[in-house]
Amino acid sequence: MSRFGRGVSRRGLLAAGGAVGAAGAIGASGVGTSGAGGTDGTRAPGGTGGTPASGPGAPRPRVRTGFDRLAADGYRLLSGRRVGIVTNPTGITADARHIVDVLHADDRVRLTAVFGPEHGFRGTAQAGGSEGRYDDPATGLPVYDTYLSSGRQLADIFTRSGVDTVVFDIQDAGARFYTYIWTLYDCMEAAALAGKAFVVLDRPNPVTGRAALGPVLHPEFATFVGRRPIAQAHGMTVTELARLFNGEFLERPVPLETVRMSGWARDDFFDATGLPWVPPSPNMPTPDTALVYAGTCLFEGTNLSEGRGTTRPFELLGAEGVDRRWAEAANALDLPGVRLREAYFAPTFSKFQGTTIGGVQLHVHDRRAFDPVRTGIGLLVTAKRTWSGFAWRSDHWIDKLTGSASVRTLIDAGAGVDEVTGAWESELAAFRAVRRRYLHYR
């Protein structure tokens, strides 16, 4: 009998081969419930263990994602289920095939629906947009729009789709205000309301899982850029977050199963994984963007450009009238692992569209020493001190991004970097203690 079970067609075997090549099965311990987690996620001997990309001489990724391990196991976890999947363009195999296309081609899986988040399932929408309800031209599958839906409304979408199991597979960027983790939260909550099982397939945190950094959200500031009290840079993977959400925040926990990665360690940056990078959203083009994003996204809460409309979003910051004094003041802070270069650029869309503006470019020279949140605070402090035109957005969006009014009010009062960052230390320590209970990689 095949290791994938009885009744495996040639079509199914070919689809599995396209997904994961010659990878072995993960076995019964390769998935876990919300109580126990999955396999231990340690590195394979010799630091390898990734599934091979297609083609002769193709590089072998060291890390195998949750999906690739699920596929290598013959999709046994999903056997007999009507499956719907929440994903976007980052849901790919080690050889860069989209997992929806792979699953649709495999008769061992009954994939009946796709759920699209912000930017859409195929990624055709810009920030703050989605693709709506349509039938996917490539597969004929119904695609349901989940963006800005939650609670009973989202539960009704799951019910109408006819699925009994919702699968989540989206690449995260490691920051509280990157909305896909709240899509995860909302989908878990809705699946519980609708009586659906929930499966989360893991992918690397691209900026490592070494530490949680920054302020913790205060509940009264909850929005779609932060539903629950976690740190600004959470230092977790999506399966770890799912277990934390289920154990700490959901009033009605969902029946949760996770499929972990193999070969990934907490101190791995994305380039160590050997996996292909797909921009999770239009303004997250590279892992370098993710590295700075947890700090420089705070500039969305100001009247300065955060670099949208450039080839280096979140690495370029500026405004009309800013000059070299900002870079000089920021460098004088001696922020670890980064230097700030005086820069001039003209965004093609968003703030200051078509106008040449002055500002800074971040150059991270030691990413292990680099602290994105401290850097973001240092840049806010020095921007306010060196540019007379500095202002917060009138809706105090900065409070939603940082999770309270503390950062804004302290900077307005003239506080320095140490005073601002010191204000959240006790809350961060408490979150770190909770976080430790849900980590399952070393």
Short mmCIF file of C-alpha atoms in Angstrom, two decimals:
data_model
loop_
_atom_site.label_atom_id
_atom_site.label_comp_id
_atom_site.label_asym_id
_atom_site.label_seq_id
_atom_site.Cartn_x
_atom_site.Cartn_y
_atom_site.Cartn_z
CA MET A 1 0.00 0.00 0.00
CA SER A 2 1.22 3.54 -0.75
CA ARG A 3 2.51 5.54 2.21
CA PHE A 4 -0.21 8.06 1.33
CA GLY A 5 -2.97 5.53 1.97
CA ARG A 6 -5.41 3.59 -0.21
CA GLY A 7 -7.07 4.87 -3.33
CA VAL A 8 -4.31 7.24 -4.45
CA SER A 9 -4.59 8.13 -8.12
CA ARG A 10 -1.78 8.94 -10.51
CA ARG A 11 -3.16 12.50 -10.61
CA GLY A 12 -2.82 12.74 -6.82
CA LEU A 13 0.71 11.43 -6.78
CA LEU A 14 1.77 13.84 -9.51
CA ALA A 15 0.27 16.76 -7.59
CA ALA A 16 2.08 15.73 -4.43
CA GLY A 17 5.34 15.43 -6.33
CA GLY A 18 4.93 18.96 -7.66
CA ALA A 19 4.31 20.26 -4.18
CA VAL A 20 7.12 18.71 -2.21
CA GLY A 21 9.31 16.59 -4.42
CA ALA A 22 10.82 13.59 -2.66
CA ALA A 23 10.06 14.73 0.91
CA GLY A 24 9.13 12.02 3.40
CA ALA A 25 5.92 11.74 5.37
CA ILE A 26 5.58 13.65 8.64
CA GLY A 27 3.83 10.87 10.48
CA ALA A 28 1.11 11.01 13.09
CA SER A 29 3.02 13.42 15.32
CA GLY A 30 3.38 16.03 12.59
CA VAL A 31 0.25 17.92 13.62
CA GLY A 32 -0.96 19.04 17.01
CA THR A 33 -4.04 20.28 18.78
CA SER A 34 -4.29 23.62 20.50
CA GLY A 35 -3.16 22.00 23.71
CA ALA A 36 0.00 20.29 22.54
CA GLY A 37 1.19 21.81 19.27
CA GLY A 38 2.80 19.70 16.58
CA THR A 39 6.22 18.15 16.01
CA ASP A 40 9.22 19.64 17.74
CA GLY A 41 10.28 21.88 14.86
CA THR A 42 14.01 21.38 15.44
CA ARG A 43 16.61 21.50 12.70
CA ALA A 44 17.22 18.38 10.69
CA PRO A 45 20.69 16.83 10.98
CA GLY A 46 23.27 18.90 9.20
CA GLY A 47 20.99 21.95 9.15
CA THR A 48 18.98 20.69 6.17
CA GLY A 49 15.55 19.16 5.93
CA GLY A 50 13.90 21.42 3.36
CA THR A 51 11.95 20.02 0.46
CA PRO A 52 13.68 20.20 -2.92
CA ALA A 53 12.61 22.75 -5.49
CA SER A 54 11.82 21.33 -8.90
CA GLY A 55 14.40 20.88 -11.63
CA PRO A 56 17.85 19.35 -11.75
CA GLY A 57 20.37 20.98 -9.44
CA ALA A 58 17.70 23.11 -7.73
CA PRO A 59 18.62 24.41 -4.25
CA ARG A 60 17.23 22.52 -1.29
CA PRO A 61 15.43 24.73 1.24
CA ARG A 62 16.49 24.02 4.78
CA VAL A 63 13.04 24.79 6.15
CA ARG A 64 9.90 22.88 5.28
CA THR A 65 6.70 24.86 5.79
CA GLY A 66 3.58 23.51 7.38
CA PHE A 67 2.00 23.05 3.97
CA ASP A 68 4.95 21.16 2.53
CA ARG A 69 4.92 18.81 5.51
CA LEU A 70 1.15 18.36 5.21
CA ALA A 71 1.57 17.48 1.52
CA ALA A 72 4.44 15.10 2.26
CA ASP A 73 2.11 13.26 4.64
CA GLY A 74 -0.46 12.76 1.90
CA TYR A 75 -2.86 15.36 3.39
CA ARG A 76 -4.01 12.78 5.96
CA LEU A 77 -5.07 15.53 8.35
CA LEU A 78 -7.63 16.75 5.81
CA SER A 79 -8.89 13.34 4.72
CA GLY A 80 -12.66 13.18 4.39
CA ARG A 81 -13.15 16.88 5.11
CA ARG A 82 -14.75 19.66 3.09
CA VAL A 83 -11.93 22.20 3.17
CA GLY A 84 -11.86 25.95 2.73
CA ILE A 85 -8.56 27.82 2.82
CA VAL A 86 -7.69 31.35 3.93
CA THR A 87 -4.62 32.35 1.93
CA ASN A 88 -3.04 34.90 -0.40
CA PRO A 89 -0.10 34.94 -2.87
CA THR A 90 2.31 33.87 -0.10
CA GLY A 91 0.63 30.48 0.14
CA ILE A 92 3.16 28.68 -2.03
CA THR A 93 5.09 25.43 -2.03
CA ALA A 94 8.87 25.15 -1.87
CA ASP A 95 8.91 25.18 -5.68
CA ALA A 96 6.73 28.34 -5.83
CA ARG A 97 3.42 26.77 -6.87
CA HIS A 98 0.34 28.22 -5.23
CA ILE A 99 -1.13 25.83 -2.70
CA VAL A 100 -4.69 26.34 -3.96
CA ASP A 101 -3.64 25.20 -7.43
CA VAL A 102 -1.81 22.21 -5.91
CA LEU A 103 -4.72 21.21 -3.66
CA HIS A 104 -7.27 21.64 -6.44
CA ALA A 105 -5.27 19.26 -8.65
CA ASP A 106 -5.11 16.57 -5.96
CA ASP A 107 -8.11 14.28 -5.50
CA ARG A 108 -7.00 13.33 -1.98
CA VAL A 109 -8.24 16.76 -0.80
CA ARG A 110 -11.80 18.03 -1.11
CA LEU A 111 -11.07 21.74 -1.49
CA THR A 112 -14.39 23.53 -1.95
CA ALA A 113 -13.77 27.22 -1.13
CA VAL A 114 -11.13 29.93 -0.85
CA PHE A 115 -11.31 32.91 1.54
CA GLY A 116 -9.48 36.06 0.51
CA PRO A 117 -8.05 38.58 3.06
CA GLU A 118 -6.93 42.20 2.55
CA HIS A 119 -5.29 42.61 -0.89
CA GLY A 120 -7.19 39.50 -2.03
CA PHE A 121 -6.46 35.83 -2.58
CA ARG A 122 -4.51 36.43 -5.79
CA GLY A 123 -3.15 39.77 -4.52
CA THR A 124 -4.74 42.16 -6.99
CA ALA A 125 -5.83 44.86 -4.49
CA GLN A 126 -3.79 47.65 -2.87
CA ALA A 127 -3.73 48.53 0.85
CA GLY A 128 -7.21 48.82 2.31
CA GLY A 129 -8.78 46.84 -0.55
CA SER A 130 -9.92 43.33 -1.42
CA GLU A 131 -11.14 41.36 -4.42
CA GLY A 132 -14.77 40.74 -3.47
CA ARG A 133 -16.76 37.57 -4.14
CA TYR A 134 -15.92 35.79 -7.42
CA ASP A 135 -15.08 32.42 -8.92
CA ASP A 136 -11.35 31.85 -9.39
CA PRO A 137 -10.67 31.58 -13.15
CA ALA A 138 -7.81 29.09 -12.68
CA THR A 139 -9.69 26.55 -10.55
CA GLY A 140 -13.36 27.50 -10.70
CA LEU A 141 -13.45 27.58 -6.91
CA PRO A 142 -15.69 30.13 -5.18
CA VAL A 143 -13.64 32.88 -3.52
CA TYR A 144 -15.24 34.63 -0.55
CA ASP A 145 -14.11 38.05 0.67
CA THR A 146 -13.25 38.05 4.40
CA TYR A 147 -11.69 41.52 4.57
CA LEU A 148 -13.27 43.65 7.32
CA SER A 149 -15.64 40.79 8.21
CA SER A 150 -15.59 39.31 11.70
CA GLY A 151 -17.78 37.68 14.31
CA ARG A 152 -21.18 36.40 13.24
CA GLN A 153 -20.88 38.01 9.77
CA LEU A 154 -17.72 36.02 9.04
CA ALA A 155 -19.20 32.90 10.64
CA ASP A 156 -22.13 33.18 8.21
CA ILE A 157 -19.66 33.30 5.30
CA PHE A 158 -18.07 30.06 6.51
CA THR A 159 -21.51 28.50 6.90
CA ARG A 160 -22.63 29.54 3.39
CA SER A 161 -19.44 28.10 1.89
CA GLY A 162 -20.38 24.61 3.11
CA VAL A 163 -16.93 23.77 4.47
CA ASP A 164 -16.41 21.88 7.71
CA THR A 165 -12.71 22.76 8.12
CA VAL A 166 -11.02 26.14 7.62
CA VAL A 167 -7.28 26.09 6.84
CA PHE A 168 -5.07 29.18 7.28
CA ASP A 169 -1.78 29.63 5.41
CA ILE A 170 -0.43 33.18 5.05
CA GLN A 171 3.09 34.57 5.51
CA ASP A 172 3.27 37.03 8.41
CA ALA A 173 5.70 39.96 8.78
CA GLY A 174 6.20 39.81 12.57
CA ALA A 175 4.46 43.04 13.66
CA ARG A 176 1.24 43.46 15.65
CA PHE A 177 -0.20 45.92 13.15
CA TYR A 178 0.34 43.65 10.13
CA THR A 179 -3.29 42.71 9.67
CA TYR A 180 -3.03 39.07 8.57
CA ILE A 181 -2.60 37.88 12.14
CA TRP A 182 -5.93 39.54 12.96
CA THR A 183 -7.46 37.87 9.92
CA LEU A 184 -6.24 34.69 11.64
CA TYR A 185 -7.84 35.74 14.93
CA ASP A 186 -11.14 36.75 13.31
CA CYS A 187 -11.30 33.52 11.31
CA MET A 188 -10.64 31.43 14.42
CA GLU A 189 -13.37 33.26 16.31
CA ALA A 190 -15.82 32.90 13.40
CA ALA A 191 -14.99 29.23 12.88
CA ALA A 192 -15.80 28.57 16.53
CA LEU A 193 -19.14 30.37 16.15
CA ALA A 194 -19.92 28.40 12.98
CA GLY A 195 -18.87 25.05 14.46
CA LYS A 196 -15.94 24.55 12.08
CA ALA A 197 -12.57 22.94 12.75
CA PHE A 198 -9.51 25.13 12.19
CA VAL A 199 -6.05 24.18 10.87
CA VAL A 200 -3.06 26.54 10.81
CA LEU A 201 -0.07 25.78 8.57
CA ASP A 202 3.13 27.42 9.78
CA ARG A 203 5.62 29.66 7.98
CA PRO A 204 8.73 31.45 9.31
CA ASN A 205 8.63 34.72 11.16
CA PRO A 206 10.89 36.53 8.66
CA VAL A 207 12.59 38.68 11.31
CA THR A 208 13.25 35.77 13.71
CA GLY A 209 11.33 34.68 16.77
CA ARG A 210 14.02 35.69 19.24
CA ALA A 211 12.18 38.24 21.33
CA ALA A 212 9.03 40.28 21.82
CA LEU A 213 9.67 44.01 21.57
CA GLY A 214 7.78 47.25 22.05
CA PRO A 215 4.57 48.39 23.69
CA VAL A 216 1.66 46.05 24.39
CA LEU A 217 -1.79 46.97 23.11
CA HIS A 218 -4.25 48.40 25.64
CA PRO A 219 -7.71 46.87 25.03
CA GLU A 220 -9.46 50.23 24.63
CA PHE A 221 -7.28 50.91 21.56
CA ALA A 222 -8.22 47.68 19.77
CA THR A 223 -8.75 47.89 16.00
CA PHE A 224 -7.96 45.71 12.98
CA VAL A 225 -4.29 46.72 13.41
CA GLY A 226 -4.38 45.20 16.90
CA ARG A 227 -7.25 43.17 18.30
CA ARG A 228 -5.65 41.88 21.50
CA PRO A 229 -2.83 42.78 23.93
CA ILE A 230 0.33 41.50 22.29
CA ALA A 231 3.67 43.28 21.78
CA GLN A 232 4.34 45.50 18.78
CA ALA A 233 6.96 43.00 17.52
CA HIS A 234 5.56 39.70 18.81
CA GLY A 235 8.44 37.35 17.91
CA MET A 236 6.12 34.41 17.17
CA THR A 237 5.03 32.29 14.22
CA VAL A 238 1.42 32.04 13.13
CA THR A 239 0.89 28.62 14.74
CA GLU A 240 2.28 29.97 18.02
CA LEU A 241 0.01 33.00 17.76
CA ALA A 242 -2.97 30.77 16.99
CA ARG A 243 -2.32 28.75 20.14
CA LEU A 244 -1.94 31.96 22.17
CA PHE A 245 -5.18 33.38 20.74
CA ASN A 246 -7.02 30.14 21.53
CA GLY A 247 -5.59 29.85 25.02
CA GLU A 248 -5.77 33.48 26.15
CA PHE A 249 -8.24 35.56 24.15
CA LEU A 250 -11.04 33.62 22.44
CA GLU A 251 -14.15 33.38 24.60
CA ARG A 252 -15.08 30.23 22.69
CA PRO A 253 -11.89 28.35 21.71
CA VAL A 254 -11.95 26.78 18.27
CA PRO A 255 -11.06 23.10 17.64
CA LEU A 256 -7.49 23.89 16.56
CA GLU A 257 -4.86 21.81 14.82
CA THR A 258 -1.45 23.05 13.69
CA VAL A 259 1.19 21.80 11.30
CA ARG A 260 4.61 23.09 12.25
CA MET A 261 7.68 23.68 10.14
CA SER A 262 10.78 21.56 10.31
CA GLY A 263 14.28 22.99 10.10
CA TRP A 264 13.40 26.43 11.49
CA ALA A 265 15.02 27.87 14.63
CA ARG A 266 14.04 30.99 16.54
CA ASP A 267 17.12 32.96 15.53
CA ASP A 268 16.65 32.36 11.78
CA PHE A 269 16.08 35.31 9.48
CA PHE A 270 14.15 34.57 6.31
CA ASP A 271 17.20 34.28 4.07
CA ALA A 272 18.42 31.35 6.18
CA THR A 273 15.36 29.27 5.30
CA GLY A 274 16.07 28.75 1.61
CA LEU A 275 12.39 29.44 0.87
CA PRO A 276 11.19 31.76 -1.89
CA TRP A 277 9.93 35.16 -0.70
CA VAL A 278 6.61 36.41 -2.00
CA PRO A 279 5.55 39.93 -0.94
CA PRO A 280 2.71 39.38 1.57
CA SER A 281 1.30 42.76 0.53
CA PRO A 282 2.23 45.35 -2.13
CA ASN A 283 4.31 47.44 0.27
CA MET A 284 6.21 44.52 1.82
CA PRO A 285 8.44 43.73 -1.19
CA THR A 286 11.41 42.11 0.57
CA PRO A 287 12.45 40.60 3.91
CA ASP A 288 14.47 43.81 4.41
CA THR A 289 11.15 45.67 4.54
CA ALA A 290 9.88 43.31 7.22
CA LEU A 291 13.07 43.86 9.23
CA VAL A 292 12.33 47.59 9.76
CA TYR A 293 8.53 47.51 9.50
CA ALA A 294 7.74 46.99 13.20
CA GLY A 295 9.32 50.38 13.90
CA THR A 296 8.95 52.56 10.82
CA CYS A 297 5.28 51.72 10.21
CA LEU A 298 4.68 54.14 13.09
CA PHE A 299 5.16 56.92 10.55
CA GLU A 300 1.74 56.01 9.16
CA GLY A 301 0.52 57.87 12.23
CA THR A 302 2.29 61.11 11.22
CA ASN A 303 2.26 63.58 8.34
CA LEU A 304 5.58 62.19 7.04
CA SER A 305 5.80 59.68 4.21
CA GLU A 306 6.55 56.13 5.29
CA GLY A 307 7.99 55.45 1.84
CA ARG A 308 4.86 54.12 0.13
CA GLY A 309 5.14 54.83 -3.55
CA THR A 310 8.90 54.14 -3.58
CA THR A 311 10.93 51.00 -4.18
CA ARG A 312 11.93 51.04 -0.49
CA PRO A 313 8.71 51.42 1.55
CA PHE A 314 9.33 51.73 5.30
CA GLU A 315 13.08 52.07 4.67
CA LEU A 316 12.64 55.59 3.24
CA LEU A 317 10.92 58.21 5.41
CA GLY A 318 10.49 61.91 4.76
CA ALA A 319 8.47 65.03 4.10
CA GLU A 320 8.68 68.32 2.23
CA GLY A 321 11.04 70.63 4.12
CA VAL A 322 13.01 67.90 5.93
CA ASP A 323 16.79 68.22 5.49
CA ARG A 324 20.07 66.68 6.68
CA ARG A 325 19.45 67.64 10.32
CA TRP A 326 17.13 64.70 10.82
CA ALA A 327 19.70 62.09 9.77
CA GLU A 328 22.37 63.84 11.87
CA ALA A 329 20.16 63.86 14.97
CA ALA A 330 19.09 60.24 14.51
CA ASN A 331 22.68 59.04 14.06
CA ALA A 332 23.66 60.92 17.22
CA LEU A 333 21.38 58.55 19.16
CA ASP A 334 23.75 55.70 18.28
CA LEU A 335 20.86 53.33 17.62
CA PRO A 336 22.16 49.74 17.56
CA GLY A 337 22.73 48.05 14.21
CA VAL A 338 21.57 50.87 11.93
CA ARG A 339 22.80 54.03 10.25
CA LEU A 340 20.59 56.75 8.82
CA ARG A 341 21.43 58.32 5.47
CA GLU A 342 20.17 61.71 4.32
CA ALA A 343 17.88 60.88 1.40
CA TYR A 344 15.64 62.59 -1.18
CA PHE A 345 12.85 60.86 -3.07
CA ALA A 346 9.54 61.46 -4.88
CA PRO A 347 6.75 58.98 -4.02
CA THR A 348 4.68 57.84 -7.00
CA PHE A 349 1.55 57.47 -4.83
CA SER A 350 0.37 58.04 -1.25
CA LYS A 351 1.74 60.99 0.78
CA PHE A 352 3.61 63.65 -1.24
CA GLN A 353 2.82 61.92 -4.52
CA GLY A 354 5.01 63.36 -7.29
CA THR A 355 6.85 65.75 -4.94
CA THR A 356 10.55 65.50 -4.17
CA ILE A 357 10.92 65.36 -0.40
CA GLY A 358 13.77 65.05 2.07
CA GLY A 359 14.27 62.50 4.79
CA VAL A 360 16.27 59.44 5.75
CA GLN A 361 16.98 55.95 4.53
CA LEU A 362 17.63 53.19 7.05
CA HIS A 363 20.71 51.04 6.44
CA VAL A 364 20.75 48.07 8.82
CA HIS A 365 24.36 46.87 9.11
CA ASP A 366 23.90 44.47 12.06
CA ARG A 367 20.46 42.95 12.01
CA ARG A 368 21.01 40.92 15.18
CA ALA A 369 21.75 44.08 17.16
CA PHE A 370 19.04 46.10 15.40
CA ASP A 371 15.92 46.93 17.44
CA PRO A 372 13.19 48.09 15.03
CA VAL A 373 10.88 49.49 17.70
CA ARG A 374 13.57 51.52 19.50
CA THR A 375 14.70 52.78 16.09
CA GLY A 376 11.16 53.83 15.18
CA ILE A 377 10.82 55.73 18.46
CA GLY A 378 14.21 57.38 17.96
CA LEU A 379 13.19 58.52 14.50
CA LEU A 380 9.90 59.95 15.78
CA VAL A 381 11.66 61.82 18.60
CA THR A 382 14.27 63.33 16.29
CA ALA A 383 11.79 64.12 13.50
CA LYS A 384 9.73 66.19 15.91
CA ARG A 385 12.83 67.97 17.23
CA THR A 386 14.38 68.80 13.84
CA TRP A 387 11.40 69.54 11.58
CA SER A 388 9.00 72.30 12.55
CA GLY A 389 6.27 70.86 10.33
CA PHE A 390 6.01 67.56 12.24
CA ALA A 391 2.46 66.56 13.19
CA TRP A 392 0.53 63.48 14.20
CA ARG A 393 -2.37 62.39 12.04
CA SER A 394 -5.47 64.18 13.26
CA ASP A 395 -7.24 60.90 14.04
CA HIS A 396 -4.39 59.91 16.42
CA TRP A 397 -3.73 56.79 14.35
CA ILE A 398 -0.38 56.59 16.14
CA ASP A 399 -2.27 55.51 19.27
CA LYS A 400 -3.83 52.59 17.39
CA LEU A 401 -0.42 51.56 16.04
CA THR A 402 1.41 51.76 19.38
CA GLY A 403 -1.55 50.45 21.36
CA SER A 404 -2.05 53.42 23.70
CA ALA A 405 -1.69 57.20 23.94
CA SER A 406 1.58 56.88 25.84
CA VAL A 407 4.07 57.20 22.96
CA ARG A 408 2.35 60.24 21.50
CA THR A 409 1.93 62.09 24.77
CA LEU A 410 5.46 61.38 25.95
CA ILE A 411 7.03 62.56 22.70
CA ASP A 412 4.83 65.67 22.74
CA ALA A 413 6.07 66.35 26.29
CA GLY A 414 9.69 66.26 25.08
CA ALA A 415 10.62 62.79 26.35
CA GLY A 416 13.71 61.07 24.98
CA VAL A 417 14.03 57.56 23.61
CA ASP A 418 14.87 55.91 26.95
CA GLU A 419 11.91 57.49 28.70
CA VAL A 420 9.48 56.50 25.95
CA THR A 421 10.70 52.92 25.68
CA GLY A 422 10.95 52.52 29.45
CA ALA A 423 7.25 53.29 29.85
CA TRP A 424 6.20 49.93 28.45
CA GLU A 425 8.74 47.65 30.13
CA SER A 426 6.45 46.19 32.81
CA GLU A 427 3.68 45.42 30.33
CA LEU A 428 6.18 43.88 27.91
CA ALA A 429 7.62 41.68 30.66
CA ALA A 430 4.12 40.41 31.48
CA PHE A 431 3.43 39.62 27.81
CA ARG A 432 6.75 37.82 27.46
CA ALA A 433 5.82 35.56 30.36
CA VAL A 434 2.53 34.61 28.69
CA ARG A 435 4.19 34.25 25.28
CA ARG A 436 6.70 31.69 26.56
CA ARG A 437 3.91 29.21 27.25
CA TYR A 438 3.01 29.05 23.56
CA LEU A 439 6.41 28.81 21.88
CA HIS A 440 7.23 25.49 20.27
CA TYR A 441 10.49 26.10 18.39
CA ARG A 442 13.95 26.39 19.94
#
